[in-house]
Coordinates of C-alpha atoms and ligand atoms in Angstrom, one line a residue:
M1 CA 2.7 36.4 8.2
R2 CA 2.5 32.7 8.7
L3 CA 4.3 29.7 7.4
V4 CA 2.3 27.1 5.4
L5 CA 3.9 23.7 5.7
V6 CA 3.5 21.4 2.6
L7 CA 4.7 17.9 3.2
G8 CA 6.0 15.6 0.4
D9 CA 2.7 13.7 0.3
Q10 CA 0.6 16.8 0.2
L11 CA 1.3 17.9 -3.3
S12 CA -2.3 19.1 -4.0
P13 CA -3.1 22.7 -5.0
N14 CA -6.3 22.6 -3.0
L15 CA -4.6 21.4 0.2
S16 CA -6.5 22.7 3.2
A17 CA -3.4 24.6 4.5
L18 CA -3.0 26.4 1.2
R19 CA -6.7 27.2 1.1
K20 CA -6.5 28.7 4.6
C21 CA -3.6 31.0 3.8
D22 CA -2.9 34.0 1.8
K23 CA -0.3 34.0 -1.0
A24 CA 0.3 37.7 -0.7
N25 CA 1.5 37.5 2.9
D26 CA 2.3 33.9 3.9
V27 CA 5.3 31.7 3.0
V28 CA 5.1 28.1 2.0
V29 CA 7.7 25.8 3.5
M30 CA 8.8 22.7 1.8
A31 CA 11.8 20.6 2.8
E32 CA 13.7 17.5 1.7
V33 CA 15.0 16.3 5.1
A34 CA 17.2 13.4 6.2
D35 CA 14.8 12.4 9.0
E36 CA 11.9 11.7 6.6
A37 CA 14.1 10.2 3.9
S38 CA 15.8 7.7 6.3
Y39 CA 13.7 6.8 9.2
V40 CA 13.2 3.5 7.3
P41 CA 15.5 2.6 4.4
H42 CA 13.2 3.8 1.7
H43 CA 13.5 2.5 -1.8
P44 CA 15.6 5.0 -3.9
K45 CA 12.8 5.2 -6.5
K46 CA 10.4 6.3 -3.8
I47 CA 12.7 9.0 -2.5
A48 CA 13.5 10.2 -6.0
F49 CA 9.8 10.3 -7.0
L50 CA 8.9 12.4 -3.9
F51 CA 11.8 14.8 -4.2
A52 CA 11.2 15.3 -7.9
A53 CA 7.5 15.8 -7.5
M54 CA 8.1 18.2 -4.5
R55 CA 10.4 20.4 -6.6
K56 CA 8.0 20.6 -9.5
F57 CA 5.1 21.3 -7.1
A58 CA 7.1 24.2 -5.5
D59 CA 7.7 25.6 -9.0
Q60 CA 4.0 25.4 -9.7
L61 CA 3.2 27.2 -6.4
R62 CA 5.7 30.0 -7.3
A63 CA 4.1 30.3 -10.7
D64 CA 0.7 30.6 -8.9
G65 CA 2.1 33.6 -6.9
W66 CA 3.2 31.9 -3.7
Q67 CA 6.5 32.6 -2.0
V68 CA 8.1 29.2 -1.3
A69 CA 11.0 28.6 1.0
Y70 CA 12.3 25.3 -0.3
T71 CA 15.1 23.4 1.3
R72 CA 17.0 20.9 -0.8
L73 CA 18.5 17.8 0.9
D74 CA 22.1 19.0 0.3
D75 CA 21.5 22.7 1.3
P76 CA 24.2 23.5 3.9
D77 CA 21.7 25.1 6.3
N78 CA 19.3 22.1 6.2
T79 CA 18.6 21.1 9.8
G80 CA 17.6 17.6 8.8
S81 CA 14.0 17.5 10.2
I82 CA 10.6 19.0 9.3
T83 CA 10.3 20.7 12.7
G84 CA 13.9 22.0 12.5
E85 CA 13.2 23.6 9.1
L86 CA 10.0 25.2 10.4
I87 CA 11.8 26.7 13.4
R88 CA 14.6 28.0 11.1
R89 CA 12.2 29.5 8.6
A90 CA 10.0 31.0 11.3
S91 CA 13.0 33.0 12.6
E92 CA 14.2 33.9 9.1
H93 CA 10.7 35.3 8.2
K94 CA 9.7 36.4 11.6
A95 CA 6.6 34.3 11.2
A96 CA 3.7 34.4 13.7
G97 CA 3.0 30.7 13.4
V98 CA 2.6 27.7 11.2
V99 CA -0.5 26.3 9.4
Y100 CA -0.4 22.7 8.3
T101 CA -2.6 20.0 7.0
E102 CA -2.6 17.0 9.3
P103 CA 0.1 14.5 8.3
G104 CA -0.7 10.8 7.6
E105 CA 1.5 9.5 10.4
W106 CA 1.3 9.6 14.1
R107 CA 5.0 10.2 14.4
L108 CA 4.9 13.4 12.5
I109 CA 1.6 14.5 14.1
A110 CA 3.3 14.3 17.5
A111 CA 6.5 16.1 16.3
L112 CA 4.5 19.0 14.9
G113 CA 2.3 19.1 18.1
D114 CA 5.5 19.4 20.2
M115 CA 7.0 22.2 18.2
P116 CA 7.8 25.4 20.1
L117 CA 5.9 27.5 17.5
Q118 CA 2.3 28.6 17.4
S119 CA 0.7 26.1 15.1
H120 CA -2.7 25.3 13.5
S121 CA -3.5 21.9 12.2
L122 CA -6.2 21.5 9.6
P123 CA -8.0 18.3 8.6
D124 CA -6.7 16.6 5.4
D125 CA -9.9 16.8 3.4
R126 CA -8.5 15.1 0.3
F127 CA -10.3 12.1 1.5
I128 CA -14.0 11.2 1.2
A129 CA -14.6 10.3 4.8
S130 CA -13.4 12.6 7.6
H131 CA -12.3 11.2 10.9
A132 CA -15.7 12.2 12.3
D133 CA -17.5 10.4 9.4
F134 CA -15.6 7.3 10.1
A135 CA -16.1 7.5 13.9
A136 CA -19.9 8.0 13.3
W137 CA -20.0 4.9 11.0
A138 CA -18.0 2.8 13.4
E139 CA -19.9 3.8 16.5
G140 CA -21.7 0.9 18.1
R141 CA -20.7 -1.7 15.5
K142 CA -19.4 -5.0 16.8
Q143 CA -17.4 -5.6 13.6
L144 CA -16.0 -2.9 11.3
R145 CA -16.6 -4.6 7.9
M146 CA -15.4 -2.7 4.9
E147 CA -18.3 -3.7 2.7
Y148 CA -20.8 -1.7 4.7
F149 CA -18.6 1.3 5.0
Y150 CA -18.1 1.1 1.2
R151 CA -21.8 1.2 0.5
D152 CA -22.0 4.4 2.6
M153 CA -19.2 5.9 0.5
R154 CA -21.1 5.0 -2.7
R155 CA -24.2 6.8 -1.4
K156 CA -22.1 9.7 -0.3
T157 CA -20.3 10.2 -3.6
G158 CA -23.1 9.1 -5.9
L159 CA -20.5 6.9 -7.7
L160 CA -22.1 4.0 -9.7
M161 CA -25.5 4.8 -8.2
D162 CA -28.8 4.4 -10.0
G163 CA -31.0 6.6 -7.8
D164 CA -30.6 5.1 -4.3
Q165 CA -29.7 1.7 -5.7
P166 CA -26.3 0.4 -6.8
E167 CA -25.7 0.4 -10.5
G168 CA -26.6 -3.0 -12.0
G169 CA -28.5 -4.1 -8.9
K170 CA -25.5 -5.3 -6.8
W171 CA -23.0 -3.4 -4.6
N172 CA -20.1 -5.7 -5.2
Y173 CA -19.0 -7.7 -8.3
D174 CA -15.9 -9.3 -6.8
H175 CA -17.3 -12.7 -7.6
D176 CA -16.4 -12.0 -11.3
N177 CA -12.9 -10.7 -10.4
R178 CA -11.0 -13.8 -9.6
K179 CA -10.0 -15.2 -12.9
P180 CA -6.6 -17.0 -13.0
A181 CA -3.7 -15.7 -14.9
P182 CA -4.4 -15.1 -18.6
D183 CA -2.2 -16.6 -21.3
S184 CA -1.4 -13.2 -22.7
V185 CA -1.7 -9.6 -21.6
D186 CA -2.9 -7.0 -24.2
Y187 CA -2.0 -3.9 -22.1
A188 CA 1.6 -2.6 -22.3
G189 CA 1.6 -1.4 -18.7
P190 CA 1.9 2.1 -17.1
M191 CA 2.8 5.1 -19.2
Q192 CA 6.5 5.9 -18.8
F193 CA 8.1 9.4 -18.7
A194 CA 11.7 10.1 -19.6
P195 CA 13.3 12.1 -16.7
D196 CA 13.7 15.8 -17.6
H197 CA 16.6 17.9 -16.3
S198 CA 15.1 18.5 -12.9
V199 CA 14.3 14.9 -12.4
E200 CA 17.8 13.9 -13.5
E201 CA 19.2 16.3 -10.9
V202 CA 17.2 14.5 -8.2
L203 CA 18.3 11.1 -9.5
D204 CA 21.9 12.1 -9.1
L205 CA 21.3 13.3 -5.6
V206 CA 19.5 10.1 -4.6
A207 CA 22.1 7.9 -6.2
R208 CA 24.8 9.7 -4.1
R209 CA 22.9 9.7 -0.8
F210 CA 20.7 6.6 -0.9
G211 CA 22.4 4.4 -3.5
N212 CA 23.1 1.7 -1.0
N213 CA 19.4 1.3 0.0
F214 CA 17.5 -1.8 -1.3
G215 CA 16.0 -1.0 -4.8
D216 CA 17.0 0.1 -8.3
L217 CA 16.9 3.8 -8.9
R218 CA 17.1 3.6 -12.6
P219 CA 15.5 3.2 -15.1
F220 CA 13.2 5.9 -13.7
W221 CA 10.0 6.5 -15.6
L222 CA 7.4 7.6 -13.0
A223 CA 5.2 10.6 -13.5
T224 CA 6.3 13.5 -11.2
D225 CA 3.6 16.0 -11.7
T226 CA -0.2 16.1 -11.9
G227 CA -0.2 16.6 -15.7
Q228 CA 1.8 13.4 -16.3
A229 CA -0.1 11.5 -13.7
R230 CA -3.3 12.4 -15.5
Q231 CA -1.9 11.3 -18.8
H232 CA -1.0 8.0 -17.3
L233 CA -4.5 7.7 -15.8
A234 CA -6.1 8.3 -19.2
H235 CA -3.8 5.7 -20.8
W236 CA -4.7 3.1 -18.2
I237 CA -8.4 3.7 -18.3
K238 CA -8.3 3.1 -22.0
G239 CA -5.9 0.1 -22.1
G240 CA -6.0 -1.4 -18.6
L241 CA -9.3 -0.8 -16.9
P242 CA -11.5 -3.0 -19.1
K243 CA -9.7 -6.1 -17.9
F244 CA -8.6 -4.8 -14.4
G245 CA -11.5 -6.7 -12.7
D246 CA -11.1 -10.0 -14.4
Y247 CA -7.4 -10.4 -13.7
Q248 CA -7.1 -8.4 -10.5
D249 CA -5.8 -11.3 -8.5
A250 CA -3.7 -12.9 -11.2
M251 CA 0.2 -13.1 -11.2
L252 CA 2.5 -13.8 -14.1
N253 CA 6.3 -14.3 -14.2
D254 CA 6.7 -12.0 -17.2
H255 CA 4.2 -9.3 -16.4
K256 CA 4.8 -7.0 -13.4
F257 CA 1.8 -4.8 -13.8
L258 CA -0.8 -6.9 -15.6
Y259 CA -3.9 -4.6 -15.8
H260 CA -3.3 -2.7 -12.5
G261 CA -3.8 1.0 -12.3
I262 CA -0.4 2.0 -10.7
V263 CA -2.2 5.0 -9.3
G264 CA -1.6 4.4 -5.6
L265 CA 1.7 6.4 -5.5
Y266 CA 0.1 9.3 -7.4
L267 CA -3.0 9.3 -5.2
N268 CA -1.0 9.1 -2.0
A269 CA 1.4 11.9 -2.8
G270 CA -1.6 14.1 -3.8
L271 CA -0.9 14.3 -7.6
L272 CA -4.2 12.7 -8.3
D273 CA -7.5 13.2 -6.5
P274 CA -9.4 10.0 -5.5
L275 CA -12.8 11.4 -6.7
E276 CA -11.3 12.5 -10.0
V277 CA -9.8 9.0 -10.6
C278 CA -13.1 7.2 -9.7
Q279 CA -15.2 9.6 -11.8
A280 CA -12.9 8.9 -14.8
A281 CA -13.4 5.2 -14.3
E282 CA -17.1 5.6 -14.0
A283 CA -17.2 7.7 -17.2
A284 CA -15.5 4.8 -19.0
Y285 CA -18.3 2.5 -17.8
R286 CA -21.1 5.0 -18.8
A287 CA -19.5 5.4 -22.2
G288 CA -19.5 1.6 -22.7
N289 CA -15.7 1.4 -22.7
A290 CA -15.3 -0.7 -19.5
P291 CA -17.4 -3.4 -17.9
L292 CA -19.2 -2.9 -14.5
N293 CA -17.2 -5.6 -12.7
A294 CA -13.9 -3.8 -13.5
V295 CA -15.1 -0.3 -12.7
E296 CA -17.0 -1.3 -9.5
G297 CA -13.9 -3.3 -8.4
F298 CA -11.6 -0.3 -9.0
I299 CA -13.9 2.2 -7.3
R300 CA -14.3 -0.1 -4.3
Q301 CA -10.6 -0.2 -3.8
I302 CA -10.4 3.6 -3.7
I303 CA -13.5 4.8 -1.9
G304 CA -13.9 1.6 0.0
W305 CA -10.6 0.0 1.0
R306 CA -8.4 3.1 0.8
E307 CA -10.7 5.2 2.9
Y308 CA -11.5 2.4 5.3
V309 CA -7.9 1.6 6.2
R310 CA -7.3 5.3 6.8
G311 CA -10.2 5.3 9.2
I312 CA -8.8 2.3 11.1
Y313 CA -5.3 3.8 11.3
F314 CA -6.6 7.0 12.9
R315 CA -9.2 5.3 15.0
E316 CA -6.8 2.7 16.5
G317 CA -4.1 5.2 17.4
P318 CA -0.3 5.3 17.5
D319 CA 0.2 1.9 19.1
Y320 CA -1.5 0.1 16.2
V321 CA 1.9 -0.4 14.4
S322 CA 3.4 -2.3 17.3
R323 CA 0.5 -4.8 17.8
N324 CA 1.4 -8.5 17.6
A325 CA -1.7 -10.5 18.5
L326 CA -0.3 -13.8 17.4
G327 CA 3.0 -13.3 19.3
H328 CA 5.2 -13.8 16.2
T329 CA 8.9 -13.1 16.7
A330 CA 10.9 -14.6 13.8
K331 CA 13.5 -12.5 12.0
L332 CA 12.6 -11.1 8.5
P333 CA 14.6 -13.5 6.2
A334 CA 17.3 -12.0 4.0
M335 CA 15.3 -13.1 0.9
Y336 CA 13.0 -10.1 1.5
W337 CA 16.0 -7.9 0.7
G338 CA 16.9 -9.8 -2.4
A339 CA 19.0 -12.7 -1.1
P340 CA 18.5 -15.9 -3.1
T341 CA 15.5 -18.1 -2.4
K342 CA 14.3 -21.3 -4.1
M343 CA 10.7 -20.1 -3.8
N344 CA 10.0 -18.6 -7.2
C345 CA 6.9 -16.7 -6.1
I346 CA 8.8 -14.9 -3.4
A347 CA 11.8 -14.3 -5.7
K348 CA 9.5 -12.7 -8.4
A349 CA 7.6 -10.5 -6.0
V350 CA 10.8 -9.3 -4.3
D351 CA 12.6 -8.8 -7.6
Q352 CA 9.9 -6.6 -9.0
T353 CA 9.7 -4.7 -5.7
K354 CA 13.5 -4.1 -6.1
T355 CA 13.3 -2.9 -9.7
E356 CA 10.0 -1.0 -9.6
A357 CA 9.2 -0.2 -6.0
Y358 CA 5.9 -1.9 -6.9
A359 CA 4.1 -5.2 -6.4
H360 CA 0.4 -5.6 -6.8
H361 CA -2.1 -6.3 -4.1
I362 CA -2.2 -10.1 -4.4
Q363 CA 1.6 -10.3 -4.5
R364 CA 1.7 -8.2 -1.3
L365 CA -1.1 -10.1 0.4
M366 CA -0.8 -13.7 -0.8
V367 CA 2.9 -14.1 -1.5
T368 CA 5.1 -11.9 0.7
G369 CA 2.4 -11.3 3.3
N370 CA 1.1 -14.8 3.4
F371 CA 4.6 -16.2 3.8
A372 CA 5.5 -13.7 6.6
L373 CA 2.3 -14.7 8.5
L374 CA 2.8 -18.5 8.0
A375 CA 6.4 -18.3 9.0
G376 CA 5.7 -16.2 12.1
I377 CA 7.8 -13.2 11.3
A378 CA 7.7 -10.3 13.8
P379 CA 5.0 -7.9 12.5
A380 CA 7.1 -4.8 13.3
A381 CA 9.9 -6.1 11.0
V382 CA 7.4 -6.8 8.2
H383 CA 5.7 -3.4 8.7
E384 CA 9.0 -1.7 8.3
W385 CA 9.9 -3.6 5.2
Y386 CA 6.6 -2.7 3.4
L387 CA 6.9 0.9 4.5
A388 CA 10.4 1.1 3.0
V389 CA 10.1 -0.7 -0.3
Y390 CA 6.9 0.5 -2.0
A391 CA 6.6 3.8 -3.7
D392 CA 3.0 4.2 -2.5
A393 CA 3.8 3.3 1.2
Y394 CA 2.8 5.8 3.9
E395 CA 2.0 4.6 7.4
W396 CA -1.7 5.5 7.3
V397 CA -2.3 3.1 4.4
E398 CA 0.5 0.6 4.8
A399 CA 0.1 -0.2 8.5
P400 CA -3.5 -1.3 8.4
N401 CA -2.8 -3.4 5.3
V402 CA 0.2 -5.1 6.9
I403 CA -0.5 -5.2 10.6
G404 CA -4.2 -5.8 10.1
M405 CA -5.1 -7.3 6.8
S406 CA -2.0 -9.3 6.1
L407 CA -0.6 -10.4 9.5
F408 CA -3.7 -10.5 11.7
A409 CA -1.5 -8.7 14.2
D410 CA -4.4 -6.4 15.3
G411 CA -6.3 -9.5 16.4
G412 CA -9.0 -9.3 13.7
I413 CA -10.1 -5.7 13.5
I414 CA -9.7 -5.6 9.7
A415 CA -9.7 -9.3 8.7
S416 CA -12.3 -11.7 10.1
K417 CA -9.9 -14.6 9.5
P418 CA -6.2 -14.7 8.6
Y419 CA -5.4 -14.4 4.9
I420 CA -3.5 -17.7 4.7
S421 CA -3.2 -20.2 1.9
S422 CA -1.1 -23.2 0.9
G423 CA 0.7 -23.2 -2.4
N424 CA -2.5 -24.2 -4.1
Y425 CA -3.8 -20.6 -4.3
I426 CA -0.6 -19.3 -5.8
H427 CA -0.6 -22.1 -8.3
K428 CA -4.2 -21.4 -9.3
M429 CA -3.7 -17.6 -9.7
S430 CA -0.2 -17.6 -11.3
D431 CA 2.4 -19.3 -13.5
Y432 CA 5.0 -19.1 -10.7
C433 CA 4.9 -22.8 -9.6
G434 CA 5.9 -24.2 -13.0
S435 CA 9.3 -22.6 -12.8
C436 CA 9.9 -23.2 -9.1
A437 CA 12.5 -25.5 -7.5
Y438 CA 9.8 -26.7 -5.1
R439 CA 6.8 -28.8 -6.2
V440 CA 3.4 -27.3 -5.4
Q441 CA 1.8 -30.8 -5.5
D442 CA 4.1 -32.2 -2.8
K443 CA 2.7 -31.8 0.7
T444 CA 5.7 -33.4 2.4
G445 CA 9.3 -34.3 1.4
V446 CA 12.4 -32.4 0.4
D447 CA 10.7 -30.7 -2.6
A448 CA 7.4 -29.9 -0.9
C449 CA 6.3 -26.3 -1.4
P450 CA 7.0 -24.5 1.9
F451 CA 3.6 -22.8 1.8
N452 CA 2.1 -26.3 2.1
L453 CA 4.1 -27.2 5.2
L454 CA 3.8 -23.8 6.9
Y455 CA 0.0 -23.6 6.3
W456 CA -0.7 -26.5 8.6
H457 CA 2.0 -25.5 11.0
F458 CA 0.3 -22.1 11.4
L459 CA -3.1 -23.7 11.9
D460 CA -1.7 -26.2 14.4
R461 CA 0.2 -23.7 16.5
H462 CA -2.7 -21.2 16.6
R463 CA -5.5 -23.8 17.1
D464 CA -6.7 -22.3 20.4
R465 CA -7.3 -18.9 18.8
F466 CA -8.8 -20.0 15.5
K467 CA -10.6 -23.4 16.1
G468 CA -13.8 -21.6 17.1
N469 CA -13.8 -19.3 14.1
P470 CA -16.8 -20.4 12.0
R471 CA -14.9 -19.5 8.8
M472 CA -12.0 -21.8 9.7
G473 CA -13.8 -24.9 10.9
Q474 CA -13.4 -26.6 7.6
M475 CA -9.7 -26.1 7.6
Y476 CA -9.4 -27.7 11.0
A477 CA -11.7 -30.5 10.0
V478 CA -9.4 -31.4 7.1
W479 CA -6.3 -31.2 9.4
D480 CA -7.9 -33.4 12.1
K481 CA -8.9 -36.0 9.6
M482 CA -5.3 -36.4 8.3
D483 CA -3.4 -39.5 9.4
P484 CA -1.6 -38.7 12.7
A485 CA 1.8 -39.9 11.3
R486 CA 1.4 -37.6 8.3
R487 CA 0.5 -34.7 10.6
D488 CA 3.7 -35.3 12.6
Q489 CA 5.7 -35.4 9.4
V490 CA 4.2 -32.1 8.2
L491 CA 4.9 -30.4 11.5
S492 CA 8.4 -31.7 11.8
E493 CA 9.3 -30.7 8.2
A494 CA 7.8 -27.3 8.7
A495 CA 9.7 -26.8 12.0
D496 CA 12.9 -27.9 10.2
F497 CA 12.2 -25.4 7.4
L498 CA 11.7 -22.6 9.9
S499 CA 14.8 -23.3 11.9
R500 CA 16.9 -23.4 8.7
M501 CA 15.4 -20.1 7.6
D502 CA 16.1 -18.6 11.1
A503 CA 19.7 -19.7 10.9
G504 CA 20.0 -17.7 7.7
A505 CA 20.2 -20.7 5.3
P506 CA 18.8 -20.0 1.8
V507 CA 15.3 -21.7 1.6
Ligands
FAD601 C1 0.5 -6.2 2.8 C2 0.0 -5.0 2.0 C3 0.6 -3.8 2.0 C4 0.1 -2.7 1.3 N1 0.7 -1.5 1.4 C5 0.2 -0.4 0.8 C6 0.8 0.8 0.8 O1 1.8 1.0 1.5 N2 0.2 1.9 0.2 C7 -0.9 1.7 -0.6 O2 -1.4 2.7 -1.2 N3 -1.5 0.5 -0.7 C8 -1.0 -0.6 0.0 N4 -1.6 -1.8 -0.1 C9 -2.9 -1.9 -0.9 C10 -2.7 -2.3 -2.4 O3 -1.9 -3.4 -2.5 C11 -2.0 -1.1 -3.2 O4 -2.8 0.0 -3.0 C12 -2.0 -1.4 -4.7 O5 -1.3 -2.6 -4.9 C13 -1.3 -0.3 -5.4 O6 -1.2 -0.6 -6.7 P1 -2.1 0.0 -7.9 O7 -2.1 1.5 -7.8 O8 -1.7 -0.6 -9.2 O9 -3.5 -0.5 -7.4 P2 -4.8 -1.0 -8.2 O10 -4.8 -2.5 -8.0 O11 -4.9 -0.5 -9.5 O12 -5.9 -0.5 -7.2 C14 -6.4 0.9 -7.3 C15 -6.2 1.7 -6.1 O13 -7.0 1.2 -5.1 C16 -6.5 1.5 -3.8 N5 -6.4 0.3 -3.0 C17 -6.5 -1.0 -3.4 N6 -6.4 -1.8 -2.4 C18 -6.2 -1.1 -1.3 C19 -6.0 -1.4 0.1 N7 -6.1 -2.7 0.5 N8 -5.8 -0.4 0.9 C20 -5.8 0.9 0.5 N9 -5.9 1.2 -0.8 C21 -6.2 0.3 -1.7 C22 -5.1 2.1 -4.0 O14 -5.1 3.5 -4.0 C23 -4.8 1.6 -5.5 O15 -3.9 2.5 -6.1 C24 -1.1 -2.9 0.6 C25 -1.7 -4.1 0.5 C26 -1.2 -5.2 1.2 C27 -1.9 -6.5 1.2
SF4_602 S1 5.7 -24.1 -5.5 FE1 5.3 -23.0 -3.6 S2 7.1 -21.8 -3.3 FE2 7.2 -22.5 -5.4 S3 6.2 -20.8 -6.6 FE3 4.6 -22.3 -6.1 S4 3.7 -21.5 -4.2 FE4 5.7 -20.5 -4.4

């Protein structure tokens, strides 16, 4: 007999390792281990979501006829690591070896590869593009632009295709998806599930063991099995998808979720299948229940961005997470862990991260990410923060978004120019600035929005690298035209802000 490893983000009945094995002879191993739960200080909601979903998935496998050796975090024999549990179970069951589906993190791939057990790794085929597909697409290209990869994925899946042409005549309707924040939101947000007894048990465990981590454990309302995740998906397709596109980039003080899908955590843990989710969205479009800009935008995020960043993570290799092309070294300020800040946009994004283990894409990219980039915070610290605080965060998807898209620390593999903006962008897309202690209109002075100061400071200190970038020439032209005395004032106020922040003063 063999052991079949099922990791916490592999909760899919058609997992390649399960398909390969035989429920009559082989034993599934699942384990809640301290190493995985604490190698970064994960948000308690994220840990609870995964443990609760793992326990339910193990029950489902048993009901399907599998023998499951499940280790709970507080089992006295728990060795504390995935490899430790495999070695223990192998001797208990006299197993000939271990079959597993490739993990989504280099750290775990290396650990499993080094195990003193005969092991067989299978590709994770819950994705649309295999590593070989991505390598073939990337081969010989000077620039790996997501848009072209995405078109191939549309052709491959047939999603939103009209013969060999894109539905509606255009591949991308992003142009229609940048409306500023609406006055009111007519979608109540994600479907919420009251914790049942098994979830409550996990919540008590997580409160005991991880209660001091950043993040609120309760109220806990996440789906913890595929049935619930599908109910949530149907609820969102009806109520949220129609306006998802229009307000995809908007941010509001009083709406944490707006029209977003909140499906990332379910997709990444394996409770939902990416193709199933996209087909459900396409069906809504075909039935006339959702417009093309919303459905195309959503499908592009999943078969485009999600697959593309995974391709980059595996193509670039284990050192990707430690890249720091811009040489940034500042400490991550305490406001990222909930310490007071006068910047309302940061306070709001961090606060909902704390309560929900969630912030949407533009909050991650243009608020917390933009600030970290402008302020020169060390990419490794920012990477660790994002990996810890979001319920959907796993290294294969988080690292390319943080190191590559948000911080330009990979030197421009993912982004052709840094995603930076002054306060103006946040002001246009949100209602944050109206209730901020800083003034977004002020470019200098004690009340000036820090994004306004830091934006120019960033451009100035990285002039050598970015001056020649054709997409940034306009920014430098504006800076160079500014009165020299004013330029000096901006730079000195920005430097003062950064040194106060570095000294730990609330900013
Ligand atoms: C700095 C930064 C860090 C991020 N970290 C993560 C992360 O740890 N895990 C994660 O799944 N996503 C991450 N993203 C991408 C994106 O922000 C989240 O997928 C999204 O906010 C999840 O919320 P949702 O399910 O409501 O998504 P929606 O806005 O409803 O989008 C639908 C789905 O599209 C996919 N998607 C959208 N954008 C991306 C993207 N850039 N990369 C990969 N998939 C995408 C996700 O599966 C998402 O669930 C990050 C983005 C940035 C800028
Ligand atoms: S004024 Fe600046 S710091 Fe304040 S909310 Fe607006 S963008 Fe953020």
